[in-house]
Coordinates of C-alpha atoms in Angstrom, one line a residue:
Chain A
M1 CA 138.9 164.3 216.7
P2 CA 139.1 168.0 217.4
V3 CA 138.8 169.3 221.0
F4 CA 137.4 172.8 221.6
Y5 CA 137.6 174.2 225.1
G6 CA 138.0 170.7 226.6
R7 CA 135.1 169.2 224.7
E8 CA 135.8 166.6 222.0
V9 CA 133.5 166.7 219.0
A10 CA 132.6 163.7 216.8
S11 CA 133.7 165.0 213.4
P12 CA 136.0 167.8 212.0
L13 CA 133.0 168.9 209.9
M14 CA 131.1 171.9 211.3
L15 CA 128.0 172.8 209.3
G16 CA 126.0 176.0 209.2
T17 CA 122.2 175.8 209.2
A18 CA 121.2 178.7 206.9
Q19 CA 119.9 178.7 203.3
Y20 CA 118.9 175.1 202.9
P21 CA 115.8 174.3 200.7
S22 CA 114.1 173.1 203.9
P23 CA 114.8 172.1 207.5
A24 CA 114.2 168.5 206.4
I25 CA 117.0 168.7 203.9
L26 CA 119.2 170.4 206.5
A27 CA 118.6 167.4 208.9
E28 CA 119.4 165.0 206.1
A29 CA 122.7 166.8 205.4
F30 CA 123.6 166.4 209.1
R31 CA 122.6 162.7 209.1
R32 CA 124.6 161.7 206.0
S33 CA 127.7 163.7 206.9
G34 CA 127.9 163.0 210.6
A35 CA 128.8 166.7 211.1
G36 CA 130.1 167.3 214.6
I37 CA 128.8 170.8 215.3
A38 CA 125.8 172.9 214.1
T39 CA 126.3 176.6 213.8
V40 CA 123.2 178.8 213.9
S41 CA 122.6 182.6 213.6
L42 CA 120.3 184.6 215.8
R43 CA 120.7 188.1 214.7
R44 CA 117.8 188.4 212.3
E45 CA 115.7 185.6 213.7
G46 CA 116.0 186.5 217.3
A47 CA 113.5 189.2 218.2
G48 CA 111.3 188.1 221.0
G49 CA 112.1 184.4 220.6
A50 CA 110.3 184.4 217.2
G51 CA 112.8 181.9 215.8
A52 CA 112.0 179.3 218.5
A53 CA 110.4 176.7 216.1
F54 CA 113.5 176.7 213.9
W55 CA 115.9 176.6 216.9
Q56 CA 114.0 173.5 218.2
L57 CA 114.7 171.8 214.8
I58 CA 118.4 172.6 215.3
R59 CA 118.4 171.2 218.8
D60 CA 116.7 168.1 217.4
L61 CA 119.8 167.5 215.2
D62 CA 121.4 166.2 218.5
V63 CA 124.8 167.7 217.8
P64 CA 126.5 170.4 219.9
V65 CA 125.3 173.9 218.8
L66 CA 127.7 176.7 218.2
P67 CA 125.6 179.9 218.0
N68 CA 127.1 182.8 216.0
T69 CA 126.9 186.5 215.7
A70 CA 126.6 186.5 211.9
G71 CA 125.4 189.8 210.6
C72 CA 126.8 191.9 213.5
H73 CA 128.8 194.9 212.4
S74 CA 129.7 196.3 215.8
V75 CA 131.1 195.1 219.1
R76 CA 127.9 196.0 220.8
E77 CA 125.6 194.1 218.4
A78 CA 127.9 191.1 218.7
I79 CA 127.8 191.1 222.5
T80 CA 124.1 191.5 222.7
T81 CA 123.6 188.6 220.2
A82 CA 126.1 186.5 222.2
H83 CA 124.1 187.0 225.4
M84 CA 120.8 186.1 223.6
A85 CA 122.5 183.0 222.2
R86 CA 123.6 181.9 225.6
E87 CA 120.1 182.1 226.9
V88 CA 118.5 180.4 223.9
F89 CA 120.8 177.5 223.5
G90 CA 122.2 177.2 227.1
T91 CA 125.8 177.2 225.9
D92 CA 128.7 179.5 226.6
W93 CA 130.2 178.7 223.2
I94 CA 129.9 181.6 220.7
K95 CA 131.3 181.9 217.2
L96 CA 132.2 185.6 217.2
E97 CA 131.7 187.5 213.9
V98 CA 132.3 191.2 213.8
I99 CA 131.9 192.2 210.2
G100 CA 134.1 195.1 209.0
H101 CA 132.7 195.7 205.6
P102 CA 129.2 195.1 204.3
D103 CA 130.3 194.0 200.8
T104 CA 133.3 191.8 201.4
L105 CA 132.1 190.7 204.9
Q106 CA 135.7 190.8 206.0
P107 CA 136.1 190.5 209.7
D108 CA 136.9 193.7 211.6
P109 CA 140.1 192.7 213.5
F110 CA 140.0 195.5 216.0
G111 CA 136.4 195.0 216.9
L112 CA 137.0 191.3 217.0
V113 CA 139.7 191.5 219.7
E114 CA 137.7 194.0 221.8
A115 CA 134.6 191.8 221.6
A116 CA 136.6 188.6 222.3
R117 CA 138.0 190.2 225.5
I118 CA 134.7 191.4 226.8
L119 CA 133.0 188.1 226.1
T120 CA 135.8 186.0 227.6
E121 CA 135.7 188.0 230.7
D122 CA 132.0 187.4 230.8
G123 CA 132.5 183.6 230.8
F124 CA 132.0 182.9 227.1
K125 CA 134.2 180.5 225.2
V126 CA 134.9 182.4 222.0
F127 CA 135.5 181.0 218.5
P128 CA 136.6 184.1 216.6
Y129 CA 136.1 184.3 212.8
M130 CA 139.3 186.1 211.7
T131 CA 141.5 186.7 208.7
E132 CA 144.7 184.6 208.5
D133 CA 146.8 187.3 210.1
G134 CA 149.3 185.9 212.6
I135 CA 149.5 189.1 214.7
L136 CA 145.7 189.1 215.0
A137 CA 145.9 185.5 216.1
G138 CA 148.3 186.4 218.9
R139 CA 146.0 189.2 220.1
L140 CA 143.0 186.9 220.1
L141 CA 144.8 184.3 222.2
D142 CA 145.9 187.1 224.6
A143 CA 142.2 188.1 224.8
G144 CA 141.4 184.6 226.1
C145 CA 140.4 182.7 222.9
E146 CA 141.4 179.0 222.9
V147 CA 140.3 178.3 219.4
L148 CA 140.9 180.3 216.2
M149 CA 138.9 180.3 213.0
P150 CA 140.8 181.8 210.1
W151 CA 138.9 182.3 206.9
G152 CA 139.7 180.3 203.8
A153 CA 138.2 183.1 201.6
P154 CA 135.4 185.7 202.1
I155 CA 132.0 184.2 203.3
G156 CA 130.0 182.6 200.6
T157 CA 132.5 182.9 197.8
G158 CA 133.4 179.2 197.5
I159 CA 137.0 180.1 196.3
G160 CA 138.8 177.8 198.7
L161 CA 142.1 178.5 200.5
M162 CA 143.0 181.9 199.1
N163 CA 146.3 182.3 200.9
P164 CA 147.8 178.8 201.6
Y165 CA 151.2 180.3 202.5
A166 CA 149.8 182.5 205.3
L167 CA 147.6 179.6 206.5
R168 CA 150.6 177.3 206.7
T169 CA 152.5 180.0 208.6
L170 CA 149.7 180.5 211.0
R171 CA 149.4 176.8 211.6
A172 CA 153.2 176.6 212.3
Q173 CA 153.2 179.6 214.5
F174 CA 150.6 178.3 216.9
P175 CA 150.9 174.5 216.6
D176 CA 148.9 173.7 219.8
V177 CA 145.9 175.9 219.2
P178 CA 142.8 174.2 217.7
M179 CA 142.1 175.9 214.4
V180 CA 139.1 175.8 212.2
I181 CA 139.1 177.0 208.6
D182 CA 135.9 179.0 208.5
A183 CA 134.2 180.4 205.4
G184 CA 135.0 180.5 201.7
L185 CA 135.2 176.8 201.0
G186 CA 133.4 175.6 197.9
L187 CA 134.6 172.1 197.2
P188 CA 135.5 169.0 199.2
S189 CA 139.0 169.2 197.8
H190 CA 139.4 172.6 199.6
A191 CA 138.4 170.9 202.9
A192 CA 140.9 168.0 202.3
A193 CA 143.7 170.6 201.6
A194 CA 142.9 172.3 204.9
M195 CA 143.2 169.0 206.8
E196 CA 146.4 168.1 205.0
M197 CA 147.8 171.5 206.2
G198 CA 147.1 170.4 209.7
F199 CA 144.0 172.3 210.5
D200 CA 141.6 170.7 213.0
A201 CA 138.3 171.2 211.4
V202 CA 136.4 173.2 208.8
L203 CA 133.2 175.2 209.0
L204 CA 131.0 175.6 205.9
N205 CA 127.5 176.5 205.0
T206 CA 126.8 177.8 201.5
A207 CA 128.9 175.1 199.7
V208 CA 126.5 172.5 201.2
A209 CA 123.2 174.4 201.5
K210 CA 123.3 175.8 197.9
A211 CA 124.4 172.6 196.3
G212 CA 121.8 170.9 194.1
D213 CA 121.8 167.9 196.5
P214 CA 122.9 169.3 199.9
A215 CA 122.9 166.0 201.7
A216 CA 125.2 164.4 199.1
M217 CA 127.5 167.4 199.2
A218 CA 127.7 167.3 203.0
E219 CA 128.7 163.6 202.8
A220 CA 131.3 164.4 200.1
F221 CA 132.8 167.0 202.4
A222 CA 132.9 164.5 205.3
L223 CA 134.7 161.9 203.1
A224 CA 137.2 164.6 202.0
L225 CA 137.9 165.6 205.5
R226 CA 138.6 162.0 206.5
A227 CA 141.0 161.6 203.5
G228 CA 142.8 164.8 204.4
Q229 CA 143.1 163.9 208.0
M230 CA 144.4 160.4 207.2
A231 CA 146.9 161.9 204.7
R232 CA 148.2 164.3 207.4
K233 CA 148.7 161.4 209.8
A234 CA 150.4 159.3 207.2
D235 CA 153.2 162.0 206.9
P236 CA 153.1 163.0 203.2
M237 CA 156.2 163.2 201.1
P238 CA 157.6 166.7 200.6
P239 CA 157.5 168.2 197.1
R240 CA 160.7 167.7 195.2
E241 CA 162.3 169.5 192.2
M242 CA 164.0 166.4 190.9
A243 CA 162.0 163.9 189.0
S244 CA 162.4 160.4 190.6
P245 CA 160.8 157.5 188.8
S246 CA 159.3 154.9 191.1
T247 CA 160.6 152.1 189.0
P248 CA 164.3 151.9 188.7
Q249 CA 165.7 152.4 185.2
I250 CA 168.5 149.8 185.6
G251 CA 167.4 146.4 184.6
L252 CA 164.8 147.5 182.0
A253 CA 165.2 145.6 178.8
V254 CA 167.4 147.4 176.4
L255 CA 165.7 147.4 173.0
A256 CA 168.3 148.8 170.8
Chain B
M3 CA 76.6 166.7 204.6
T4 CA 77.6 169.9 206.3
L5 CA 81.1 171.3 205.7
T6 CA 82.6 174.1 207.8
I7 CA 85.7 175.8 206.5
L8 CA 87.8 177.7 209.0
G9 CA 90.0 180.5 207.6
A10 CA 89.4 182.8 204.7
G11 CA 92.9 183.2 203.4
V12 CA 93.9 181.7 200.0
C13 CA 93.6 178.1 201.2
G14 CA 90.2 178.4 202.9
L15 CA 88.7 180.4 200.0
A16 CA 90.1 178.0 197.4
V17 CA 88.7 175.0 199.3
A18 CA 85.3 176.7 199.7
T19 CA 85.2 177.6 196.0
E20 CA 86.1 174.1 194.9
L21 CA 83.6 172.4 197.2
T22 CA 80.8 174.8 196.2
R23 CA 81.7 174.2 192.6
R24 CA 81.1 170.5 193.1
G25 CA 77.7 171.1 194.7
A26 CA 78.6 170.9 198.4
L27 CA 77.0 173.2 200.9
V28 CA 79.7 175.0 202.9
E29 CA 80.0 177.5 205.7
L30 CA 83.1 179.7 205.8
I31 CA 84.1 181.2 209.1
D32 CA 86.9 183.6 209.7
P33 CA 86.9 185.9 212.8
T34 CA 88.7 188.6 210.9
G35 CA 85.9 188.8 208.4
G36 CA 87.7 187.5 205.5
P37 CA 90.7 188.1 203.3
G38 CA 92.8 191.0 204.5
E39 CA 95.9 192.1 206.3
R40 CA 95.6 189.3 208.8
S41 CA 96.0 186.6 206.2
C42 CA 99.5 186.0 205.1
S43 CA 98.2 185.5 201.5
W44 CA 97.3 189.2 201.5
W45 CA 101.1 189.9 201.3
A46 CA 101.9 187.3 198.7
G47 CA 103.5 187.9 195.3
G48 CA 101.0 186.0 193.2
M49 CA 103.5 184.4 190.9
L50 CA 102.3 181.1 189.4
A51 CA 105.8 179.9 188.6
P52 CA 106.0 176.2 189.1
F53 CA 109.3 175.9 187.1
C54 CA 111.1 178.7 188.7
E55 CA 110.1 177.5 192.2
S56 CA 111.7 174.1 191.3
E57 CA 115.1 175.7 191.9
T58 CA 114.6 175.0 195.6
A59 CA 111.2 173.3 196.0
E60 CA 110.7 169.6 195.7
E61 CA 109.0 167.9 192.9
P62 CA 105.3 168.0 194.1
V63 CA 105.4 171.8 194.2
T64 CA 106.1 171.9 190.4
R65 CA 103.7 169.2 189.4
L66 CA 100.8 170.4 191.6
G67 CA 101.5 174.0 190.7
L68 CA 100.8 173.2 187.1
E69 CA 97.0 173.2 187.9
A70 CA 97.1 176.8 189.3
A71 CA 96.8 179.1 186.3
D72 CA 93.8 177.4 184.7
W73 CA 92.1 177.1 188.1
W74 CA 92.4 180.8 188.9
Q75 CA 91.2 181.7 185.5
S76 CA 88.1 179.4 185.8
A77 CA 87.4 181.1 189.2
G78 CA 87.0 184.4 187.5
V79 CA 90.4 185.8 188.3
E80 CA 92.4 187.7 185.8
V81 CA 95.5 185.6 185.0
A82 CA 98.4 187.3 183.2
R83 CA 100.1 184.6 181.1
R84 CA 103.3 186.4 180.1
G85 CA 105.9 184.1 181.5
S86 CA 108.5 185.1 184.0
L87 CA 112.0 186.4 183.5
V88 CA 115.2 185.6 185.6
V89 CA 118.2 187.8 185.5
A90 CA 121.5 188.2 187.4
L91 CA 123.9 191.1 187.6
N92 CA 127.1 190.7 185.6
R93 CA 129.3 189.8 188.6
D94 CA 126.9 187.0 189.5
R95 CA 126.6 185.4 186.0
G96 CA 127.3 182.0 187.6
E97 CA 124.0 182.3 189.4
L98 CA 122.1 182.3 186.2
D99 CA 123.8 179.2 184.9
R100 CA 123.1 177.5 188.2
F101 CA 119.4 178.5 188.1
A102 CA 119.2 177.2 184.5
R103 CA 120.7 173.8 185.4
R104 CA 118.3 173.3 188.2
T105 CA 115.1 174.2 186.4
T106 CA 113.3 173.3 183.2
Q107 CA 111.0 174.9 180.6
H108 CA 113.1 178.0 180.1
R109 CA 114.8 179.6 177.2
L110 CA 118.1 181.6 177.4
L111 CA 117.6 185.1 175.9
S112 CA 120.4 187.2 174.4
G113 CA 120.7 190.9 175.1
D114 CA 118.7 191.7 172.0
E115 CA 115.9 189.4 173.0
V116 CA 115.9 190.8 176.5
K117 CA 115.4 194.2 175.0
K118 CA 112.4 192.9 172.9
T119 CA 111.0 191.1 176.0
E120 CA 111.4 193.8 178.7
Q121 CA 112.6 197.0 177.2
S122 CA 113.7 198.6 180.4
L123 CA 116.1 195.8 181.4
A124 CA 118.0 195.9 178.0
S125 CA 120.9 198.0 179.0
R126 CA 121.8 196.2 182.2
F127 CA 121.2 192.5 181.4
D128 CA 122.7 190.8 178.3
R129 CA 121.3 187.5 179.2
A130 CA 118.1 186.3 180.9
L131 CA 116.1 183.1 181.3
L132 CA 112.5 183.3 180.1
F133 CA 110.0 180.8 181.5
E134 CA 107.3 181.3 178.8
T135 CA 104.5 179.1 180.3
E136 CA 104.4 180.8 183.7
A137 CA 101.8 183.3 184.8
H138 CA 100.9 185.7 187.6
I139 CA 97.9 187.1 189.4
D140 CA 97.2 189.9 191.8
P141 CA 96.7 188.1 195.1
R142 CA 94.4 190.8 196.6
H143 CA 92.2 190.8 193.5
A144 CA 92.2 187.0 193.5
L145 CA 91.2 186.7 197.2
T146 CA 88.4 189.3 197.0
T147 CA 87.1 187.7 193.8
L148 CA 86.8 184.3 195.4
R149 CA 85.2 186.0 198.5
D150 CA 82.6 187.9 196.3
N151 CA 81.8 184.9 194.2
L152 CA 81.2 182.8 197.2
A153 CA 79.0 185.5 198.8
A154 CA 77.0 185.7 195.6
Q155 CA 76.4 182.0 195.8
G156 CA 75.1 182.3 199.4
T157 CA 78.3 181.6 201.2
P158 CA 79.5 184.8 202.8
V159 CA 82.5 184.8 205.2
L160 CA 81.0 184.7 208.7
R161 CA 82.9 186.4 211.5
D162 CA 81.5 184.0 214.0
G163 CA 79.5 180.8 213.8
E164 CA 79.4 177.4 215.4
P165 CA 81.4 174.9 213.2
A166 CA 79.2 172.0 212.3
G167 CA 79.7 168.8 210.4
I168 CA 83.0 168.1 208.8
I169 CA 85.5 170.8 209.9
I170 CA 88.2 171.8 207.4
D171 CA 90.8 173.9 209.1
C172 CA 92.6 176.3 206.8
T173 CA 93.8 178.7 209.4
G174 CA 97.6 178.6 208.6
L175 CA 99.8 179.4 211.6
A176 CA 96.8 179.8 213.9
A177 CA 96.5 176.0 213.8
R178 CA 99.8 175.5 215.5
D179 CA 98.2 174.3 218.7
H180 CA 97.0 171.3 216.7
L181 CA 100.0 171.0 214.4
P182 CA 103.2 171.2 216.5
D183 CA 105.5 170.6 213.6
L184 CA 104.2 173.8 211.8
R185 CA 106.5 176.8 211.9
G186 CA 106.4 180.3 210.6
V187 CA 108.8 181.6 208.0
R188 CA 108.8 185.4 208.0
G189 CA 108.5 187.3 204.7
E190 CA 108.8 191.1 204.2
M191 CA 107.6 192.9 201.0
A192 CA 106.9 196.3 199.6
I193 CA 104.4 197.7 197.1
L194 CA 105.7 200.6 195.0
R195 CA 104.0 202.8 192.4
A196 CA 106.5 203.5 189.7
P197 CA 105.0 204.9 186.5
E198 CA 108.5 205.1 184.9
V199 CA 109.0 201.3 185.2
S200 CA 107.5 199.3 182.3
L201 CA 108.0 195.7 183.4
T202 CA 105.1 193.5 182.2
R203 CA 106.0 190.2 183.8
P204 CA 107.5 188.9 187.1
V205 CA 111.3 189.4 187.1
R206 CA 113.5 187.5 189.5
L207 CA 116.9 189.0 190.3
L208 CA 119.4 186.3 191.4
H209 CA 121.7 187.7 194.0
P210 CA 123.9 185.7 196.3
R211 CA 122.7 187.6 199.4
H212 CA 119.5 189.6 198.5
P213 CA 117.5 187.6 195.9
L214 CA 114.4 189.6 194.9
Y215 CA 111.4 189.3 192.7
I216 CA 109.2 192.0 191.3
V217 CA 105.7 191.4 190.2
P218 CA 103.8 194.0 188.1
R219 CA 100.3 195.0 189.3
R220 CA 97.7 197.4 188.0
D221 CA 98.2 201.1 187.5
G222 CA 102.0 201.2 187.6
H223 CA 102.1 199.3 190.9
F224 CA 104.8 196.7 191.6
M225 CA 105.2 194.2 194.4
L226 CA 108.7 193.6 195.7
G227 CA 109.4 190.4 197.6
A228 CA 110.4 188.8 199.7
T229 CA 112.7 188.0 202.6
Q230 CA 112.6 184.5 204.0
I231 CA 113.6 184.4 207.6
E232 CA 113.3 181.5 210.1
S233 CA 111.0 183.4 212.4
D234 CA 107.4 183.4 213.5
S235 CA 107.4 187.1 213.9
R236 CA 104.5 188.9 212.1
G237 CA 105.7 192.3 213.3
P238 CA 106.5 195.2 211.0
A239 CA 109.3 194.9 208.4
T240 CA 112.8 195.7 209.7
L241 CA 115.0 198.5 208.4
R242 CA 117.6 196.0 207.1
S243 CA 115.1 194.0 205.1
T244 CA 113.4 197.1 203.7
V245 CA 116.7 198.6 202.7
E246 CA 117.8 195.4 201.0
L247 CA 114.6 194.9 199.1
L248 CA 114.5 198.5 197.9
S249 CA 118.1 198.7 196.9
A250 CA 117.9 195.4 195.0
A251 CA 114.9 196.8 193.1
Y252 CA 116.9 199.9 192.3
A253 CA 119.7 197.8 191.0
L254 CA 117.3 196.0 188.7
D255 CA 115.7 199.1 187.3
P256 CA 116.9 202.6 188.2
G257 CA 113.4 203.7 187.2
F258 CA 112.4 202.7 190.8
A259 CA 114.3 205.6 192.2
E260 CA 111.4 207.9 192.0
A261 CA 108.8 205.3 192.9
E262 CA 106.3 206.0 195.7
V263 CA 106.6 203.5 198.5
V264 CA 102.9 202.6 198.9
Q265 CA 103.1 199.9 201.5
I266 CA 105.6 197.9 203.4
G267 CA 104.3 194.7 204.9
A268 CA 105.4 191.5 206.7
D269 CA 103.9 188.3 207.8
A270 CA 104.8 184.7 208.5
R271 CA 104.2 181.8 206.1
P272 CA 103.1 178.5 207.6
A273 CA 105.5 175.6 206.8
F274 CA 106.2 172.0 207.8
P275 CA 109.8 170.9 208.1
D276 CA 110.1 169.8 204.4
N277 CA 108.3 173.0 203.3
L278 CA 105.7 170.8 201.5
P279 CA 101.9 171.1 202.1
R280 CA 99.9 168.6 204.0
I281 CA 96.3 167.4 204.5
R282 CA 96.1 165.9 207.9
R283 CA 93.2 164.4 209.8
R284 CA 93.6 164.9 213.5
N285 CA 91.6 166.0 216.5
G286 CA 88.3 165.6 214.6
R287 CA 89.3 168.0 211.8
I288 CA 90.9 168.0 208.4
F289 CA 93.8 170.4 208.4
V290 CA 95.0 171.9 205.1
N291 CA 98.2 173.7 205.8
G292 CA 101.9 174.3 205.2
L293 CA 101.6 176.0 201.8
F294 CA 104.7 177.9 202.7
R295 CA 105.6 180.4 200.0
H296 CA 103.4 178.7 197.5
G297 CA 99.9 179.7 198.6
F298 CA 98.5 180.8 195.2
L299 CA 100.5 178.1 193.3
L300 CA 99.3 175.2 195.5
A301 CA 95.9 176.2 196.8
P302 CA 94.0 175.0 193.7
A303 CA 95.6 171.5 193.9
M304 CA 95.1 171.4 197.6
A305 CA 91.4 172.4 197.2
R306 CA 90.9 169.7 194.6
M307 CA 92.4 167.1 196.9
V308 CA 90.3 168.2 199.8
A309 CA 87.2 167.9 197.6
E310 CA 88.1 164.5 196.4
L311 CA 88.7 163.4 200.0
V312 CA 85.5 164.7 201.6
L313 CA 83.2 164.1 198.6
D314 CA 84.6 160.9 197.0
G315 CA 86.6 159.4 199.9
R316 CA 89.8 159.4 197.9
K317 CA 92.9 159.7 199.9
P318 CA 95.1 162.5 198.7
E319 CA 98.9 162.1 198.0
V320 CA 99.8 164.9 200.4
M321 CA 97.9 163.3 203.3
D322 CA 100.4 162.3 206.0
E323 CA 98.2 161.3 208.9
D324 CA 94.8 159.8 209.1
H325 CA 93.5 158.9 212.6
G326 CA 90.2 157.9 211.1
E327 CA 88.2 160.1 213.6
W328 CA 85.9 161.1 210.9
R329 CA 84.3 159.0 208.1
A330 CA 82.8 160.3 204.9
A331 CA 79.1 160.6 205.4

């Protein structure tokens, strides 16, 4: 199971907690999937502790909480939100989002590195939401991050792994860094593919929360992750150009 | 038998109306003096849309909501039975298909039919879902109508008074001390006056990030709603929410560009963890609460069930706790 900053989590499935039809259905999705981490946003809900009732429901899920800085468009906003999250949830984990564009919600790589450095120096354990860029990955590690969270596709699109080539390269470039595919997944098959590539976990929200039956979809993702993980360990065959029948031709009856 | 109802928002007024209608003598107490800005129902949209709501709400909301339009009409409230319309921008066409799959009682309109149904949407939407049997009311008109009718029958809203007899607590979020699993879900809304806009029925714009509904009111007024944020805050609307609501409205109908922003409001809806309403007997009171975003849709059914409980001793389906501290007289 994945280990983040020295802490092992129970499942490679990390679930967001926004947009569910109700908190009861959210809890059911966690129960059925056995998700290992709950992410929660504070930016809009935070003012004056007004989100306390909902946050208590999140704590009651009884899984480690990874607060995030979703909706933050500047380094300063992200840092303020991170400090609030540390106070509210009593954790130094923070999923760092610094959004670079309001439409595409693409992460701002420059702001991300700056915020990651400041937060790490301040004792936070940063989980940066990033593009799949290998140079950016190196800078984030230099800034003190010990986990990377490359996107599969832009947030909420459900497209899946948009750039498998770059993701494979990133995985190969930093083989020992725990990596989570974050955002853009729509189907359990996308999650299985991420595990087959050797990623350690996936983080999703919309694909589950906006499904007709969120709890069933969460379970489907959990099963797909298990399949992908098992396949990775089983050492899959490489693709081949040459067709190779699994039954030998020699010895078949010749029906002239 | 004496009955005291606490709270003169949509829930308390509907319960008082229903009990009075069945011949009970009730007292209605609300320290704010009755329906107004301190009730979250004051800020509601007033859509009676049981089928649209079934996109995310569970089954009881749709079934119980079917009682709403007739009840409001019988209470003397003007009910507009013009259906509701659901649209999505071209890039979000998949959202309309998803909405159609998850709801019933709708008809897919072509571009020509959209034009005949709501002229001003014709050029921007070549498809729409029409929910013909749905209706809408003006919440403030509905609340004051119930209040005035009750007063005319000898039951004015009292600012203070000593609760006596059976106490029916309809105070929404204010009942949290008694109902620890109740939480607030913040909503922000705006009222515009837009004489150039001709929408005649509620329109929902499906948007992956900023879903919006617009409900027509009298004299060129429109209500835009509503955000849904996991927060108890009842403070003023934020800039981000306001910008999102207003720009979504402009995307729906550019005629809103010159609209006057009459009011921007915010409040928190009372909800239980499954976002379904409850009748609960506890601490010597009957609590009617958790109507969430369905106050006007569900208040009639909740009022009926409360009346059946206190007058006939019939246990309602939405009753989740009964400590038996009170027995029907």
